[in-house]
XYZ file of C-alpha atoms in Angstrom:
163
model
C 98.632 -53.066 86.519
C 97.066 -52.706 89.973
C 97.272 -55.450 92.557
C 94.355 -57.813 93.041
C 93.267 -58.422 96.606
C 90.769 -59.995 98.981
C 90.019 -59.770 102.705
C 90.161 -62.636 105.181
C 87.483 -62.047 107.828
C 85.735 -63.960 110.575
C 82.153 -62.739 110.743
C 78.971 -64.323 112.052
C 75.655 -64.110 110.236
C 73.581 -63.168 113.295
C 70.292 -63.794 111.492
C 71.311 -67.403 110.786
C 72.375 -67.903 114.424
C 69.033 -66.458 115.538
C 67.167 -68.781 113.158
C 69.118 -71.786 114.481
C 68.316 -70.719 118.048
C 64.586 -70.387 117.260
C 64.552 -73.821 115.610
C 66.263 -75.262 118.695
C 63.642 -73.659 120.980
C 60.881 -75.298 118.911
C 62.536 -78.708 118.875
C 63.290 -78.657 122.614
C 59.657 -77.702 123.254
C 58.310 -80.589 121.178
C 60.695 -83.443 121.928
C 59.540 -86.035 124.444
C 62.986 -86.499 126.046
C 63.008 -82.808 127.058
C 59.544 -82.828 128.696
C 59.710 -81.861 132.376
C 63.458 -81.179 132.338
C 63.155 -77.397 132.346
C 65.388 -77.361 129.260
C 65.585 -74.096 127.382
C 67.849 -71.923 125.284
C 67.820 -68.137 124.854
C 69.979 -65.134 124.001
C 71.912 -63.704 126.939
C 73.163 -60.338 125.754
C 74.577 -59.631 122.293
C 77.238 -62.355 122.010
C 76.114 -65.086 124.420
C 73.517 -67.827 124.399
C 72.399 -69.404 127.674
C 71.165 -72.972 127.989
C 69.276 -74.122 131.093
C 68.218 -77.624 132.168
C 67.725 -79.633 135.352
C 70.642 -81.991 134.592
C 74.065 -81.714 133.017
C 73.159 -84.306 130.347
C 70.019 -82.396 129.274
C 71.997 -79.122 129.029
C 74.551 -80.850 126.795
C 71.723 -82.414 124.750
C 70.238 -78.950 124.095
C 73.722 -77.784 123.029
C 73.948 -80.732 120.620
C 70.567 -79.832 119.084
C 71.749 -76.211 118.711
C 75.007 -77.321 117.055
C 73.020 -79.500 114.657
C 70.863 -76.506 113.685
C 73.956 -74.286 113.267
C 75.472 -76.820 110.842
C 72.215 -77.144 108.875
C 72.172 -73.369 108.401
C 75.635 -73.473 106.821
C 77.598 -71.948 109.705
C 80.836 -73.287 111.140
C 80.917 -74.690 114.682
C 84.139 -72.705 115.147
C 82.003 -69.613 115.863
C 80.767 -71.245 119.089
C 82.776 -71.277 122.299
C 80.936 -73.331 124.910
C 81.973 -74.018 128.465
C 80.850 -76.729 130.853
C 77.391 -76.768 132.472
C 77.537 -75.233 135.956
C 75.073 -75.922 138.737
C 73.228 -72.791 139.822
C 70.531 -73.421 142.397
C 68.495 -76.373 141.139
C 69.365 -76.105 137.460
C 72.418 -76.271 135.258
C 73.440 -73.235 133.181
C 75.646 -73.459 130.115
C 76.902 -70.292 128.435
C 77.849 -70.413 124.756
C 79.674 -67.361 123.433
C 80.009 -66.391 119.780
C 83.506 -65.760 118.418
C 83.774 -63.076 115.770
C 86.746 -61.209 114.300
C 90.358 -62.245 113.881
C 92.451 -61.378 116.925
C 96.107 -60.304 116.590
C 97.458 -63.760 117.450
C 95.424 -65.497 114.724
C 96.134 -62.703 112.227
C 99.884 -63.134 112.734
C 99.529 -66.921 112.428
C 97.571 -66.630 109.145
C 100.034 -64.060 107.822
C 102.942 -66.407 108.640
C 101.202 -69.320 106.872
C 100.739 -67.140 103.767
C 104.392 -65.995 103.873
C 105.860 -69.461 104.464
C 103.622 -71.721 102.376
C 101.942 -69.396 99.891
C 103.245 -68.293 96.494
C 106.008 -65.677 96.448
C 104.948 -62.084 95.884
C 101.865 -62.296 98.108
C 101.449 -59.499 100.648
C 99.307 -59.875 103.785
C 98.439 -56.817 105.884
C 96.667 -56.918 109.233
C 93.872 -54.323 109.311
C 92.110 -54.395 112.671
C 90.098 -57.611 112.865
C 90.697 -58.624 109.262
C 93.561 -59.398 106.906
C 94.059 -57.909 103.429
C 95.881 -60.244 101.037
C 97.150 -58.797 97.763
C 99.125 -59.958 94.746
C 99.775 -59.024 91.131
C 98.265 -62.336 89.923
C 94.699 -63.459 90.658
C 95.736 -67.127 90.363
C 98.057 -66.709 93.345
C 95.142 -65.328 95.391
C 93.100 -68.420 94.487
C 96.023 -70.560 95.716
C 96.115 -68.658 99.026
C 92.362 -69.162 99.537
C 92.767 -72.899 98.882
C 95.765 -73.008 101.255
C 93.852 -71.304 104.088
C 90.768 -73.487 103.568
C 93.015 -76.540 103.934
C 94.460 -75.369 107.262
C 92.763 -76.336 110.530
C 92.550 -72.997 112.340
C 90.296 -72.584 115.391
C 88.370 -69.687 113.852
C 85.884 -69.635 110.988
C 87.254 -67.757 107.980
C 85.429 -66.082 105.130
C 86.986 -64.506 102.048
C 85.362 -61.230 100.975
C 86.007 -58.181 98.828
C 87.715 -60.203 96.087
C 88.875 -57.904 93.285
């Protein structure tokens, strides 16, 4: 019998991020506490979002609204990597980058967790920015998915290609 397998990936649904960003733009435009603060949020390249405001608190408030919208759209906050607001001229700029893909360090960490704590007979192979997990028994794969969901890793994981 052939092995069953699934892939562990870390991908971002760009359409959902874009929808969350557009909802944030609308809310910032309508809310009274943002009037006259120059607060705004927009894409800055492919993987970055830039927030502008006339004070550090307003920039962080826009980030909070964006995070709220991200959560409502079913995305994990682990895809966001935000820095601190920096003063540039008269306004504060805050750059939020999107994290996608599993780097080598995280892949090795996940593979070690599967080896040490998962059922015996599970194989985990690193394939670029994803991990292929295979086993002879589908129940063991379900156990591995539950194990990884229970771990607090600093990247968002999805489980795809289950067969």
